Coordinates of C-alpha atoms and ligand atoms in Angstrom, one line a residue:
M1 CA 75.5 99.4 113.0
I2 CA 77.4 100.5 110.0
T3 CA 81.1 99.4 109.6
L4 CA 83.6 101.3 107.4
A5 CA 86.8 99.5 106.5
L6 CA 89.9 101.7 106.2
S7 CA 93.7 101.0 106.0
K8 CA 96.1 102.7 108.3
G9 CA 98.4 105.3 106.7
R10 CA 97.7 107.5 103.7
I11 CA 94.1 106.3 103.1
F12 CA 93.1 106.8 106.8
D13 CA 94.9 110.2 106.9
E14 CA 93.3 111.5 103.7
T15 CA 89.9 110.1 104.7
L16 CA 89.7 111.9 108.0
P17 CA 89.1 115.4 106.5
L18 CA 86.3 114.0 104.4
L19 CA 84.7 112.3 107.4
R20 CA 85.1 115.5 109.4
A21 CA 83.4 117.5 106.6
A22 CA 80.5 115.0 106.8
G23 CA 80.3 115.6 110.6
I24 CA 82.0 112.3 111.5
E25 CA 84.9 112.2 114.0
V26 CA 86.9 109.1 114.6
L27 CA 87.4 108.9 118.4
E28 CA 90.8 107.1 118.4
D29 CA 94.1 107.6 116.7
P30 CA 95.2 104.3 115.0
E31 CA 98.9 105.4 115.2
T32 CA 98.8 105.4 119.0
S33 CA 95.9 103.0 119.8
R34 CA 96.3 99.3 119.2
K35 CA 92.6 98.9 118.6
L36 CA 91.4 97.5 115.3
I37 CA 87.8 98.7 115.8
L38 CA 87.5 102.5 116.3
A39 CA 84.4 104.2 117.5
T40 CA 83.1 107.5 116.0
N41 CA 81.0 110.3 117.3
Q42 CA 78.1 108.6 115.5
P43 CA 77.0 105.7 117.7
E44 CA 75.8 103.7 114.7
L45 CA 79.1 104.1 112.7
R46 CA 82.4 102.3 113.5
V47 CA 85.7 102.1 111.6
V48 CA 87.6 98.8 111.2
L49 CA 91.3 98.9 110.3
V50 CA 92.4 96.3 107.8
R51 CA 95.4 95.8 105.5
A52 CA 94.9 98.0 102.4
T53 CA 94.7 95.0 100.1
D54 CA 92.1 93.4 102.3
V55 CA 89.6 96.3 102.2
P56 CA 87.7 95.0 99.0
T57 CA 87.6 91.5 100.5
Y58 CA 86.1 92.7 103.8
V59 CA 83.4 94.7 102.0
E60 CA 82.7 91.9 99.5
Y61 CA 82.0 89.3 102.2
G62 CA 80.2 91.8 104.5
G63 CA 82.9 92.0 107.2
A64 CA 82.4 95.7 106.6
D65 CA 79.5 97.5 104.9
L66 CA 81.7 99.9 103.1
G67 CA 85.3 100.8 102.7
I68 CA 87.8 103.0 101.0
T69 CA 90.4 101.5 98.6
G70 CA 92.8 102.4 95.9
R71 CA 91.7 101.8 92.3
D72 CA 94.9 99.6 92.0
T73 CA 93.7 97.3 94.8
L74 CA 90.2 97.3 93.5
I75 CA 91.2 96.3 89.9
E76 CA 93.4 93.5 91.3
H77 CA 90.5 92.3 93.5
G78 CA 88.1 92.3 90.6
G79 CA 85.3 94.4 92.3
H80 CA 82.8 91.5 92.6
G81 CA 79.8 92.3 94.7
L82 CA 81.0 95.9 95.2
Y83 CA 79.0 99.0 94.4
Q84 CA 81.4 101.9 93.7
P85 CA 79.5 105.1 94.1
L86 CA 82.3 107.7 94.5
D87 CA 85.8 108.4 93.4
L88 CA 87.1 110.3 96.5
D89 CA 90.1 111.7 94.7
I90 CA 92.5 110.9 97.6
A91 CA 95.7 109.0 97.8
R92 CA 96.4 109.9 94.2
C93 CA 99.3 108.3 92.3
R94 CA 99.9 106.5 89.1
I95 CA 100.8 103.0 88.2
S96 CA 103.8 102.8 85.9
V97 CA 106.5 100.6 84.3
A98 CA 110.0 101.4 85.5
V99 CA 113.4 100.0 84.6
R100 CA 117.0 100.6 85.5
K101 CA 118.5 103.7 84.0
D102 CA 120.8 101.6 81.8
F103 CA 118.1 99.3 80.5
D104 CA 117.0 100.1 77.0
Y105 CA 113.3 99.4 77.3
A106 CA 112.2 100.9 74.0
S107 CA 114.5 98.7 72.0
A108 CA 113.7 95.6 74.0
V109 CA 110.0 96.3 73.2
R110 CA 110.8 97.0 69.5
Q111 CA 112.8 93.8 69.1
G112 CA 110.0 91.8 70.6
S113 CA 112.2 90.6 73.5
R114 CA 110.5 88.7 76.3
L115 CA 110.5 90.8 79.4
R116 CA 110.7 89.7 83.1
V117 CA 108.4 92.0 85.0
A118 CA 108.1 92.0 88.8
T119 CA 105.0 93.4 90.4
K120 CA 102.4 93.2 93.1
Y121 CA 99.8 94.1 90.3
V122 CA 99.9 91.0 88.1
G123 CA 96.4 91.6 86.7
I124 CA 97.0 95.2 85.7
A125 CA 100.5 94.3 84.3
R126 CA 99.2 91.2 82.4
D127 CA 96.4 93.3 80.7
F128 CA 98.7 96.2 79.9
F129 CA 101.5 94.1 78.2
A130 CA 98.9 91.9 76.4
T131 CA 97.3 95.0 74.9
K132 CA 100.7 96.3 73.8
G133 CA 101.6 92.8 72.4
V134 CA 104.7 92.5 74.6
H135 CA 105.5 89.0 75.9
V136 CA 106.2 89.0 79.6
D137 CA 107.1 86.6 82.4
L138 CA 105.4 88.1 85.5
I139 CA 107.0 87.6 88.9
K140 CA 104.6 88.3 91.8
L141 CA 106.1 90.3 94.7
Y142 CA 104.5 91.6 97.8
G143 CA 106.8 94.5 98.5
S144 CA 110.0 96.4 97.6
M145 CA 109.4 96.1 93.8
E146 CA 112.2 98.6 93.3
L147 CA 114.7 96.1 94.3
A148 CA 113.9 93.6 91.6
P149 CA 115.7 95.3 88.6
L150 CA 118.7 96.1 90.8
T151 CA 119.3 92.5 91.8
G152 CA 118.6 91.0 88.4
L153 CA 115.4 89.5 89.4
A154 CA 113.5 91.4 86.7
D155 CA 114.0 93.7 83.7
A156 CA 111.1 95.9 84.7
I157 CA 108.6 96.6 87.5
V158 CA 105.0 97.7 87.5
D159 CA 104.5 99.8 90.6
L160 CA 102.8 102.9 92.1
V161 CA 104.6 106.2 91.7
S162 CA 103.7 109.5 93.3
T163 CA 106.6 111.9 93.6
G164 CA 109.0 109.6 91.8
N165 CA 111.5 109.9 94.6
T166 CA 111.7 106.2 95.4
L167 CA 112.5 105.4 91.7
R168 CA 115.1 108.1 91.5
A169 CA 116.7 107.1 94.8
N170 CA 117.2 103.6 93.4
G171 CA 118.4 104.5 89.9
L172 CA 115.2 103.6 88.2
V173 CA 113.3 105.5 85.5
E174 CA 109.6 105.5 84.6
V175 CA 109.1 104.4 81.0
E176 CA 105.3 104.0 80.7
R177 CA 102.4 105.4 82.6
I178 CA 99.7 102.7 82.8
M179 CA 96.9 104.6 84.6
D180 CA 96.1 107.2 87.2
I181 CA 95.0 106.0 90.6
S182 CA 92.9 107.5 93.3
S183 CA 90.8 105.9 96.1
R184 CA 87.2 105.0 95.9
L185 CA 84.3 104.4 98.2
V186 CA 83.1 100.8 97.8
V187 CA 79.9 99.4 99.3
N188 CA 78.6 95.9 99.9
Q189 CA 75.6 95.5 97.5
A190 CA 73.5 93.3 99.8
A191 CA 74.1 95.7 102.8
L192 CA 73.0 98.6 100.6
K193 CA 69.6 97.0 100.3
R194 CA 69.3 95.9 104.0
K195 CA 70.7 99.1 105.5
Q196 CA 69.7 101.5 102.7
A197 CA 68.8 104.6 104.8
A198 CA 71.9 104.5 107.0
L199 CA 74.3 103.7 104.2
R200 CA 72.8 106.4 101.9
Q201 CA 73.4 108.9 104.7
V202 CA 77.1 108.0 104.8
I203 CA 77.5 108.0 101.0
D204 CA 75.7 111.3 100.7
G205 CA 77.9 112.7 103.5
F206 CA 81.0 111.8 101.5
A207 CA 79.5 113.2 98.3
A208 CA 78.7 116.5 100.1
A209 CA 82.3 116.6 101.6
L210 CA 83.7 116.2 98.1
R211 CA 81.7 119.3 96.9
Q212 CA 83.1 121.5 99.7
P213 CA 86.1 123.7 98.9
V214 CA 89.2 122.4 100.7
Ligands
PRT1 O1 101.9 99.1 103.1 P1 101.1 97.8 103.1 O2 101.8 96.7 102.4 O3 100.4 97.5 104.3 O4 99.9 98.1 102.1 P2 99.8 99.1 100.9 O5 101.2 99.4 100.4 O6 98.8 98.5 99.9 O7 99.1 100.3 101.6 P3 99.5 101.8 101.5 O8 98.8 102.5 102.7 O9 100.9 102.0 101.4 O10 98.8 102.3 100.2 C1 97.4 102.3 100.1 C2 97.0 102.9 98.7 O11 97.5 104.2 98.7 C3 97.5 102.2 97.5 O12 96.8 101.1 97.2 C4 97.4 103.4 96.5 O13 96.1 103.4 95.9 C5 97.6 104.6 97.3 N1 98.9 105.3 97.1 C6 99.1 106.6 96.7 C7 100.1 104.8 97.3 C8 101.1 105.8 96.9 N2 100.4 106.9 96.6 C9 102.5 105.5 96.9 N3 103.3 106.3 96.6 N4 100.6 103.5 97.6 C10 101.9 103.3 97.7 N5 102.9 104.2 97.3 C11 104.3 103.7 97.4 C12 104.7 103.0 96.1 O14 104.4 101.7 96.1 C13 106.2 103.2 96.1 O15 106.9 102.3 96.9 O16 105.2 104.8 97.6 C14 106.4 104.6 96.8 C15 106.5 105.6 95.7 O17 106.3 106.9 96.2 P4 107.1 108.1 95.6 O18 106.5 109.3 96.1 O19 108.5 107.9 96.0 O20 107.0 108.1 94.1
MG2 MG1 102.7 100.5 101.4

């Protein structure tokens, strides 16, 4: 049995067409079923639904043989024990620094002010500001980063942006683009040795699906 870890929502939705192109159909809809383990049309392949941030952990410890996870989540996790064969180019966005429209970020940086930065991505934020030589106090949040500058909790946030609508709706502006993000296939390295033929088939199926015109 091969177990693929996916998170509900955009990653699941954007993975389905790739699975389909590889001849794999998931037999249940996670939005209507309460099941956490979903069968596919391939008797030896099942999908488990986990929280997006838990996908690398499931794959690292062998709770799943492979999974699909955002580069953001993967960098924060560290990627230990994970083979990363493919960038699937789905769930694309960027990770950026944003501030309130009335906050002068450029002069705060120029003057060497200490910035309070709220984020779920403390590793990415720490590296980014260290490289820039900006002193920051990082405040770890688990959600609704956009609220932090509006309530005085922080001067800036480091968060994912795709259309920019969420920032705009909250009077925030993007002031730095840290990196582009997409989702990757990650594979447990020990499983890759033990179940080589079966896992190679799934990996090759994804690779072939990526080469097909959409
Ligand atoms: O939601 P939950 O807390 O369970 O977990 P999660 O937020 O980690 O999962 P999910 O499914 O929301 O995101 C999974 C992955 O999708 C992320 O790790 C990214 O790699 C990728 N992705 C792509 C995004 C976005 N685009 C995105 N726009 N993840 C989140 N967003 C959020 C962003 O955080 C912000 O709040 O959407 C908002 C901004 O969107 P725009 O379009 O208004 O700019
Ligand atoms: Mg989310």
